[in-house]
Short mmCIF file of C-alpha atoms in Angstrom, two decimals:
data_model
loop_
_atom_site.label_atom_id
_atom_site.label_comp_id
_atom_site.label_asym_id
_atom_site.label_seq_id
_atom_site.Cartn_x
_atom_site.Cartn_y
_atom_site.Cartn_z
CA UNK P 830 98.34 69.71 89.34
CA UNK P 831 94.78 69.54 88.25
CA UNK P 832 91.92 71.84 89.21
CA UNK P 833 90.43 69.25 91.44
CA UNK P 834 93.57 68.46 93.36
CA UNK P 835 93.06 68.77 97.16
CA UNK P 836 96.42 69.83 98.79
CA UNK P 837 95.04 68.86 102.32
CA UNK P 838 94.58 65.19 101.24
CA UNK P 839 97.76 63.31 102.07
CA UNK P 840 96.64 60.46 99.92
CA UNK P 841 97.10 62.79 96.83
CA UNK P 842 100.47 63.77 98.10
CA UNK P 843 101.45 60.16 97.85
CA UNK P 844 100.44 60.03 94.16
CA UNK P 845 102.95 62.57 93.30
CA UNK P 846 106.52 61.71 92.23
CA UNK P 847 109.66 63.66 92.06
CA UNK P 848 109.67 67.30 93.32
CA UNK P 849 106.16 68.34 92.33
CA UNK P 850 104.77 67.13 95.69
CA UNK P 851 107.50 69.29 97.43
CA UNK P 852 106.64 72.34 95.42
CA UNK P 853 103.00 72.00 96.62
CA UNK P 854 104.63 71.49 100.29
CA UNK P 855 106.46 74.75 99.94
CA UNK P 856 103.28 76.46 98.81
CA UNK P 857 101.46 75.14 102.00
CA UNK P 858 104.48 75.88 104.27
CA UNK P 859 104.35 79.38 103.11
CA UNK P 860 100.68 79.59 104.10
CA UNK P 861 101.18 77.86 107.50
CA UNK P 862 99.11 74.99 106.36
CA UNK P 863 101.64 72.33 106.67
CA UNK P 864 101.74 69.86 109.65
CA UNK P 865 105.15 70.07 111.79
CA UNK P 866 106.09 66.55 110.64
CA UNK P 867 105.64 67.37 106.98
CA UNK P 868 107.67 70.41 107.47
CA UNK P 869 110.46 68.33 108.66
CA UNK P 870 110.17 66.03 105.78
CA UNK P 871 110.33 69.19 103.50
CA UNK P 872 113.25 70.57 105.26
CA UNK P 873 115.21 67.25 104.65
CA UNK P 874 114.35 67.38 101.09
CA UNK P 875 115.46 71.07 100.68
CA UNK P 876 118.70 70.07 102.24
CA UNK P 877 119.53 67.73 99.39
CA UNK P 878 117.59 69.08 96.38
CA UNK P 879 119.10 72.13 94.57
CA UNK P 880 116.11 72.56 92.30
CA UNK P 881 113.67 72.77 95.20
CA UNK P 882 115.93 75.16 97.21
CA UNK P 883 116.13 77.48 94.17
CA UNK P 884 112.46 77.12 93.71
CA UNK P 885 111.83 78.19 97.31
CA UNK P 886 114.30 81.14 97.01
CA UNK P 887 112.45 82.37 93.87
CA UNK P 888 109.16 82.09 95.49
CA UNK P 889 110.42 84.30 98.34
CA UNK P 890 111.51 86.82 95.67
CA UNK P 891 108.00 86.49 94.06
CA UNK P 892 106.43 87.26 97.48
CA UNK P 893 108.75 90.14 98.08
CA UNK P 894 108.02 91.71 94.71
CA UNK P 895 104.27 91.44 95.09
CA UNK P 896 104.43 92.90 98.51
CA UNK P 897 106.58 95.72 97.36
CA UNK P 898 104.38 96.50 94.37
CA UNK P 899 101.55 97.21 96.82
CA UNK P 900 101.89 100.85 95.89
CA UNK P 901 99.85 103.02 98.24
CA UNK P 902 97.86 105.37 96.02
CA UNK P 903 98.08 109.12 96.15
CA UNK P 904 95.04 109.29 98.24
CA UNK P 905 94.19 113.00 97.43
CA UNK P 906 94.44 112.40 93.61
CA UNK P 907 92.48 109.14 93.86
CA UNK P 908 89.83 110.99 95.94
CA UNK P 909 89.64 113.82 93.44
CA UNK P 910 89.36 111.62 90.44
CA UNK P 911 86.49 109.55 92.24
CA UNK P 912 84.79 112.79 93.16
CA UNK P 913 84.94 113.90 89.52
CA UNK P 914 83.61 110.70 88.13
CA UNK P 915 80.73 110.76 90.66
CA UNK P 916 79.92 114.41 89.56
CA UNK P 917 80.04 113.25 85.99
CA UNK P 918 77.60 110.24 86.97
CA UNK P 919 75.09 112.79 88.58
CA UNK P 920 75.60 115.20 85.47
CA UNK P 921 74.53 112.28 83.27
CA UNK P 922 71.39 111.82 85.27
CA UNK P 923 68.41 110.38 83.18
CA UNK P 924 66.70 113.70 83.24
CA UNK P 925 69.30 115.28 81.33
CA UNK P 926 69.24 112.49 78.84
CA UNK P 927 65.58 113.03 78.52
CA UNK P 928 65.83 116.72 78.25
CA UNK P 929 68.45 116.16 75.28
CA UNK P 930 66.33 114.03 73.45
CA UNK P 931 63.37 116.33 74.10
CA UNK P 932 65.35 119.31 72.65
CA UNK P 933 66.20 117.17 69.67
CA UNK P 934 62.44 116.48 69.01
CA UNK P 935 61.85 120.11 69.48
CA UNK P 936 64.61 120.99 66.83
CA UNK P 937 62.86 118.52 64.40
CA UNK P 938 59.76 120.48 65.04
CA UNK P 939 61.40 123.76 64.32
CA UNK P 940 62.72 122.13 61.02
CA UNK P 941 59.10 121.39 60.08
CA UNK P 942 58.06 124.88 60.88
CA UNK P 943 60.85 126.51 58.77
CA UNK P 944 59.95 124.26 55.92
CA UNK P 945 56.54 125.85 56.07
CA UNK P 946 54.59 122.67 57.33
CA UNK P 947 52.33 122.99 60.19
CA UNK P 948 53.89 122.65 63.64
CA UNK P 949 52.87 119.42 65.46
CA UNK P 950 50.27 119.79 68.11
CA UNK P 951 51.37 120.28 71.88
CA UNK P 952 49.95 116.68 72.29
CA UNK P 953 52.62 115.26 69.94
CA UNK P 954 55.39 117.01 71.88
CA UNK P 955 54.05 115.67 75.13
CA UNK P 956 53.76 112.24 73.67
CA UNK P 957 57.37 112.46 72.49
CA UNK P 958 58.41 113.66 75.94
CA UNK P 959 56.57 110.94 77.63
CA UNK P 960 58.01 108.16 75.47
CA UNK P 961 61.47 109.48 75.71
CA UNK P 962 61.17 109.56 79.49
CA UNK P 963 59.68 106.08 79.71
CA UNK P 964 62.17 104.48 77.30
CA UNK P 965 65.16 106.25 79.08
CA UNK P 966 64.06 105.12 82.60
CA UNK P 967 63.20 101.60 81.26
CA UNK P 968 66.82 101.35 79.67
CA UNK P 969 68.26 102.65 83.01
CA UNK P 970 66.21 100.03 85.04
CA UNK P 971 67.19 96.97 82.83
CA UNK P 972 70.93 98.17 82.95
CA UNK P 973 70.69 98.34 86.75
CA UNK P 974 68.98 95.12 87.04
CA UNK P 975 71.63 93.46 84.88
CA UNK P 976 74.40 95.05 86.83
CA UNK P 977 72.83 93.76 90.12
CA UNK P 978 72.33 90.23 88.78
CA UNK P 979 75.85 90.23 87.62
CA UNK P 980 77.29 91.49 90.86
CA UNK P 981 75.36 88.81 92.65
CA UNK P 982 76.89 85.94 90.62
CA UNK P 983 79.43 84.05 92.52
CA UNK P 984 82.03 83.02 89.80
CA UNK P 985 82.50 86.61 88.61
CA UNK P 986 84.70 85.80 85.72
CA UNK P 987 82.60 82.98 84.47
CA UNK P 988 79.54 85.14 84.80
CA UNK P 989 81.30 87.97 82.94
CA UNK P 990 82.35 85.67 80.11
CA UNK P 991 78.85 84.64 79.71
CA UNK P 992 77.60 88.15 79.73
CA UNK P 993 80.07 89.11 76.96
CA UNK P 994 79.33 86.10 74.96
CA UNK P 995 75.50 86.87 75.17
CA UNK P 996 76.14 90.51 74.21
CA UNK P 997 78.38 89.60 71.14
CA UNK P 998 75.83 87.12 70.01
CA UNK P 999 73.03 89.55 70.44
CA UNK P 1000 74.88 92.36 68.49
CA UNK P 1001 75.94 90.16 65.61
CA UNK P 1002 72.75 90.65 63.58
CA UNK P 1003 72.13 94.32 64.66
CA UNK P 1004 74.44 95.94 61.97
CA UNK P 1005 72.69 93.93 59.25
CA UNK P 1006 69.19 94.83 60.35
CA UNK P 1007 70.23 98.41 60.53
CA UNK P 1008 71.69 98.29 56.97
CA UNK P 1009 68.48 96.63 55.77
CA UNK P 1010 66.61 99.68 57.23
CA UNK P 1011 68.83 101.89 55.08
CA UNK P 1012 68.06 99.88 51.86
CA UNK P 1013 64.30 100.41 52.72
CA UNK P 1014 64.35 104.04 53.16
CA UNK P 1015 67.07 104.76 50.64
CA UNK P 1016 64.88 105.15 47.45
CA UNK P 1017 62.49 107.53 49.22
CA UNK P 1018 65.40 109.55 50.72
CA UNK P 1019 66.86 109.96 47.34
CA UNK P 1020 63.51 111.20 45.81
CA UNK P 1021 63.07 113.61 48.64
CA UNK P 1022 66.43 114.93 48.46
CA UNK P 1023 66.00 115.54 44.64
CA UNK P 1024 63.06 117.65 45.48
CA UNK P 1025 64.84 119.45 48.18
CA UNK P 1026 67.90 120.16 45.96
CA UNK P 1027 66.05 121.05 42.76
CA UNK P 1028 63.23 122.95 44.74
CA UNK P 1029 60.39 121.16 43.12
CA UNK P 1030 57.12 120.73 44.94
CA UNK P 1031 56.39 121.65 48.61
CA UNK P 1032 59.73 122.45 50.31
CA UNK P 1033 60.85 121.90 54.06
CA UNK P 1034 63.47 120.45 56.10
CA UNK P 1035 61.57 117.29 56.56
CA UNK P 1036 62.68 116.42 52.96
CA UNK P 1037 66.28 115.64 54.30
CA UNK P 1038 65.15 113.77 57.32
CA UNK P 1039 65.54 110.31 55.62
CA UNK P 1040 69.12 111.30 54.62
CA UNK P 1041 69.84 112.46 58.21
CA UNK P 1042 68.29 108.95 59.46
CA UNK P 1043 70.60 107.21 57.05
CA UNK P 1044 73.69 108.98 58.33
CA UNK P 1045 72.49 108.37 61.97
CA UNK P 1046 72.05 104.71 61.05
CA UNK P 1047 75.60 104.30 59.78
CA UNK P 1048 76.89 106.04 62.91
CA UNK P 1049 74.88 103.31 64.83
CA UNK P 1050 76.50 100.48 62.69
CA UNK P 1051 80.01 101.78 63.38
CA UNK P 1052 79.24 102.06 67.19
CA UNK P 1053 77.84 98.54 67.38
CA UNK P 1054 80.81 97.31 65.46
CA UNK P 1055 83.18 98.94 67.84
CA UNK P 1056 81.32 97.80 70.94
CA UNK P 1057 81.47 94.21 69.51
CA UNK P 1058 85.11 94.49 68.85
CA UNK P 1059 85.72 95.85 72.34
CA UNK P 1060 83.79 93.03 73.93
CA UNK P 1061 85.67 90.40 71.72
CA UNK P 1062 88.95 91.87 73.01
CA UNK P 1063 87.69 91.52 76.62
CA UNK P 1064 86.60 88.01 75.97
CA UNK P 1065 90.03 87.14 74.54
CA UNK P 1066 91.59 88.75 77.68
CA UNK P 1067 89.66 86.33 79.84
CA UNK P 1068 90.98 83.54 77.81
CA UNK Q 1092 89.71 101.44 111.07
CA UNK Q 1093 90.01 97.85 109.95
CA UNK Q 1094 87.60 96.94 107.08
CA UNK Q 1095 85.76 94.34 109.16
CA UNK Q 1096 84.65 97.02 111.58
CA UNK Q 1097 83.30 99.16 108.79
CA UNK Q 1098 81.65 96.12 107.15
CA UNK Q 1099 79.44 95.46 110.15
CA UNK Q 1100 76.82 97.95 109.41
CA UNK Q 1101 77.96 100.63 106.95
CA UNK Q 1102 76.02 99.19 104.06
CA UNK Q 1103 72.93 99.08 106.27
CA UNK Q 1104 73.47 102.55 107.48
CA UNK Q 1105 74.14 103.83 104.05
CA UNK Q 1106 70.77 102.38 102.87
CA UNK Q 1107 68.84 104.13 105.51
CA UNK Q 1108 70.86 107.42 105.37
CA UNK Q 1109 69.84 110.69 103.96
CA UNK Q 1110 71.86 111.82 100.94
CA UNK Q 1111 74.04 114.20 103.24
CA UNK Q 1112 74.86 111.39 105.67
CA UNK Q 1113 75.61 109.03 102.78
CA UNK Q 1114 78.81 110.99 101.75
CA UNK Q 1115 80.20 110.65 105.32
CA UNK Q 1116 79.45 106.88 105.43
CA UNK Q 1117 80.89 106.36 101.97
CA UNK Q 1118 83.92 108.42 103.07
CA UNK Q 1119 84.48 105.73 105.69
CA UNK Q 1120 84.02 102.86 103.40
CA UNK Q 1121 86.41 104.52 100.90
CA UNK Q 1122 89.11 105.05 103.50
CA UNK Q 1123 88.86 101.56 104.82
CA UNK Q 1124 89.13 99.87 101.43
CA UNK Q 1125 91.10 102.36 99.35
CA UNK Q 1126 94.46 100.90 99.70
CA UNK Q 1127 93.53 97.29 99.20
CA UNK Q 1128 91.41 98.12 96.21
CA UNK Q 1129 94.11 100.18 94.60
CA UNK Q 1130 96.71 97.50 95.23
CA UNK Q 1131 94.46 94.83 93.75
CA UNK Q 1132 93.73 97.09 90.80
CA UNK Q 1133 97.61 97.75 90.34
CA UNK Q 1134 98.56 94.13 90.37
CA UNK Q 1135 95.67 93.32 87.71
CA UNK Q 1136 96.32 96.36 85.59
CA UNK Q 1137 100.37 96.56 86.06
CA UNK Q 1138 100.17 100.49 85.76
CA UNK Q 1139 99.25 103.16 88.23
CA UNK Q 1140 97.26 105.39 85.87
CA UNK Q 1141 95.03 102.45 84.92
CA UNK Q 1142 94.87 101.32 88.47
CA UNK Q 1143 93.68 104.76 89.55
CA UNK Q 1144 91.14 104.67 86.96
CA UNK Q 1145 89.99 101.22 88.00
CA UNK Q 1146 89.88 102.13 91.69
CA UNK Q 1147 87.84 105.22 91.02
CA UNK Q 1148 85.34 103.22 88.84
CA UNK Q 1149 85.16 100.62 91.47
CA UNK Q 1150 84.19 103.05 94.05
CA UNK Q 1151 81.70 104.71 91.82
CA UNK Q 1152 80.13 101.34 91.21
CA UNK Q 1153 80.19 100.64 94.92
CA UNK Q 1154 78.40 104.14 95.54
CA UNK Q 1155 75.72 103.23 93.08
CA UNK Q 1156 75.49 99.67 94.25
CA UNK Q 1157 75.43 100.08 98.05
CA UNK Q 1158 71.69 100.80 98.35
CA UNK Q 1159 71.03 97.42 96.65
CA UNK Q 1160 73.84 95.60 98.64
CA UNK Q 1161 71.75 92.88 100.70
CA UNK Q 1162 74.78 91.45 102.55
CA UNK Q 1163 74.88 87.90 101.11
CA UNK Q 1164 78.64 88.26 101.06
CA UNK Q 1165 80.56 90.58 103.34
CA UNK Q 1166 81.00 94.25 102.02
CA UNK Q 1167 84.76 93.69 101.42
CA UNK Q 1168 84.03 90.44 99.41
CA UNK Q 1169 81.57 92.34 97.21
CA UNK Q 1170 83.94 95.41 96.79
CA UNK Q 1171 86.86 93.27 95.82
CA UNK Q 1172 84.56 91.59 93.27
CA UNK Q 1173 83.66 94.88 91.88
CA UNK Q 1174 87.27 95.92 91.79
CA UNK Q 1175 88.38 92.82 90.11
CA UNK Q 1176 85.77 93.05 87.41
CA UNK Q 1177 86.36 96.70 86.78
CA UNK Q 1178 90.14 96.29 86.71
CA UNK Q 1179 89.80 93.31 84.16
CA UNK Q 1180 87.40 95.30 82.01
CA UNK Q 1181 89.60 98.46 82.05
CA UNK Q 1182 92.96 96.49 81.16
CA UNK Q 1183 91.25 94.71 78.36
CA UNK Q 1184 89.99 97.99 76.96
CA UNK Q 1185 93.30 99.80 77.32
CA UNK Q 1186 95.75 100.34 74.62
CA UNK Q 1187 98.78 98.23 74.84
CA UNK Q 1188 101.01 101.28 75.64
CA UNK Q 1189 98.83 101.93 78.63
CA UNK Q 1190 99.35 98.41 79.83
CA UNK Q 1191 103.02 98.57 80.01
CA UNK Q 1192 104.14 98.44 83.59
CA UNK Q 1193 106.17 101.73 83.43
CA UNK Q 1194 105.74 103.17 86.88
CA UNK Q 1195 106.78 100.67 89.64
CA UNK Q 1196 106.78 101.94 93.04
CA UNK Q 1197 110.07 102.90 94.55
CA UNK Q 1198 111.94 100.42 96.78
CA UNK Q 1199 112.41 101.23 100.45
CA UNK Q 1200 116.20 100.19 101.01
CA UNK Q 1201 119.34 102.02 101.63
CA UNK Q 1202 121.47 99.83 99.51
CA UNK Q 1203 121.24 100.97 95.70
CA UNK Q 1204 122.27 97.68 94.41
CA UNK Q 1205 119.51 95.78 96.43
CA UNK Q 1206 117.17 98.48 95.38
CA UNK Q 1207 118.09 97.95 91.68
CA UNK Q 1208 117.66 94.08 91.88
CA UNK Q 1209 114.31 94.42 93.71
CA UNK Q 1210 113.02 96.83 91.02
CA UNK Q 1211 114.20 94.15 88.36
CA UNK Q 1212 112.55 91.59 90.13
CA UNK Q 1213 109.25 93.75 90.38
CA UNK Q 1214 109.50 94.34 86.74
CA UNK Q 1215 109.90 90.70 85.73
CA UNK Q 1216 107.18 89.48 88.35
CA UNK Q 1217 104.66 92.13 87.01
CA UNK Q 1218 105.36 91.31 83.52
CA UNK Q 1219 104.93 87.56 84.15
CA UNK Q 1220 101.78 88.32 86.09
CA UNK Q 1221 100.36 90.27 83.13
CA UNK Q 1222 100.90 87.08 80.97
CA UNK Q 1223 99.16 84.75 83.31
CA UNK Q 1224 95.67 83.52 82.53
CA UNK Q 1225 92.99 85.65 83.90
CA UNK Q 1226 91.80 83.13 86.41
CA UNK Q 1227 95.40 82.67 87.83
CA UNK Q 1228 96.22 86.35 87.63
CA UNK Q 1229 93.13 87.23 89.85
CA UNK Q 1230 93.94 84.59 92.40
CA UNK Q 1231 97.59 85.81 92.78
CA UNK Q 1232 96.58 89.55 92.92
CA UNK Q 1233 94.00 88.68 95.54
CA UNK Q 1234 96.31 86.71 97.57
CA UNK Q 1235 98.72 89.49 97.69
CA UNK Q 1236 96.04 91.84 99.17
CA UNK Q 1237 96.89 91.89 102.88
CA UNK Q 1238 94.83 89.62 105.10
CA UNK Q 1239 92.91 87.67 102.41
CA UNK Q 1240 92.78 83.99 103.20
CA UNK Q 1241 92.11 81.13 100.68
CA UNK Q 1242 88.65 80.74 102.05
CA UNK Q 1243 87.98 84.48 101.50
CA UNK Q 1244 89.47 84.14 97.93
CA UNK Q 1245 87.33 81.27 97.16
CA UNK Q 1246 84.32 83.27 98.32
CA UNK Q 1247 85.09 86.17 96.20
CA UNK Q 1248 85.55 84.00 93.13
CA UNK Q 1249 82.89 81.58 93.90
CA UNK Q 1250 85.17 78.74 93.45
CA UNK Q 1251 86.08 75.77 95.59
CA UNK Q 1252 89.15 76.49 98.09
CA UNK Q 1253 91.02 73.53 96.40
CA UNK Q 1254 90.75 75.43 93.05
CA UNK Q 1255 92.17 78.61 94.67
CA UNK Q 1256 95.16 76.55 96.07
CA UNK Q 1257 95.60 75.13 92.48
CA UNK Q 1258 95.50 78.36 90.52
CA UNK Q 1259 97.53 80.07 93.11
CA UNK Q 1260 100.20 77.29 92.83
CA UNK Q 1261 100.29 77.30 89.03
CA UNK Q 1262 100.50 81.14 89.03
CA UNK Q 1263 103.25 81.47 91.58
CA UNK Q 1264 105.16 78.69 89.76
CA UNK Q 1265 105.02 80.45 86.63
CA UNK Q 1266 106.07 83.70 88.30
CA UNK Q 1267 108.95 81.84 90.05
CA UNK Q 1268 110.05 80.43 86.68
CA UNK Q 1269 110.16 83.93 85.21
CA UNK Q 1270 112.67 84.89 87.83
CA UNK Q 1271 115.16 82.23 86.53
#
């Protein structure tokens, strides 16, 4: 049966040969969508065709199994899990994210201070805070917009497939550009680390910042790679 | 209370409600759709633990999305869409061991032999359902949710009604073949 097949069109019924038309008729009878005269024709056929009679019996078992598998959830446990997830969502409010990044910025400042270099001005701190706040909210806004647009699509599976394909394509080059960044900063990181390790010249925690950046970039590469792999698996699942 | 009654104004009330009132309205929506959403997730995931996770994530998404719900489709249609997308995503992400249909619900019959046969059928049907292409699996799963017509399924999936018939027919035929 093709995707464009119209089961309500008797002309298309006429085109069918053998039992396939009766299989369709069985489906329609089960949904109460078969005219009484067609039901009579079907009953006559079922009386003489073992294959269709078996098929009808198996369809009945399929329906019974699907209905029995409509397991009622443990309401209290589901409610509890959902409440936990909602609390978790609230805990992960943007303000907390902003605060975490801000604390990281402060830690870097302290590293500078321990290294003997002057502490950055309050203006710089406020700038970092403002930028982090803005980027976090922008990220959340974009995500929310994409989510809303996605949910508004009529063909959800098709839209989700496109969404995954777009993301996989967009993420394809990301690890390579990240690795290029490592290549660019690696020579400087090596020199700075030598000064830090040997104790030559002005010392300070900032000397290992490039090295920390390289590690973070590699974490990012692995994360992007895993994300792509997960999305490819989802795409495969959608056939 | 049936879902249709809840649908009529719950989303609009939720939008205008204060945060304390929202919990009560959301509770109504949750109660009205919980079993259907869980049933759909169970059929799409084939496993209670994964289905619970999917149902829970669905309602979290619904809670977050309700203020933006504009009523282009009915609330139930929208919730089923979210549930379907969430269940497919979680299933794809799950490890194979989590996907195994290990915990089928008990069969309510006094005859032990009949119960055994029914459980065997359920296992075969669930395994065959898992093996169906996503498009057919979704249609069969939605169809087994109580009270959803072909038209409603077509609206949820955004495809013509004839396509729903066709996919349902192919899917059920494959399930019936598995019971041979």
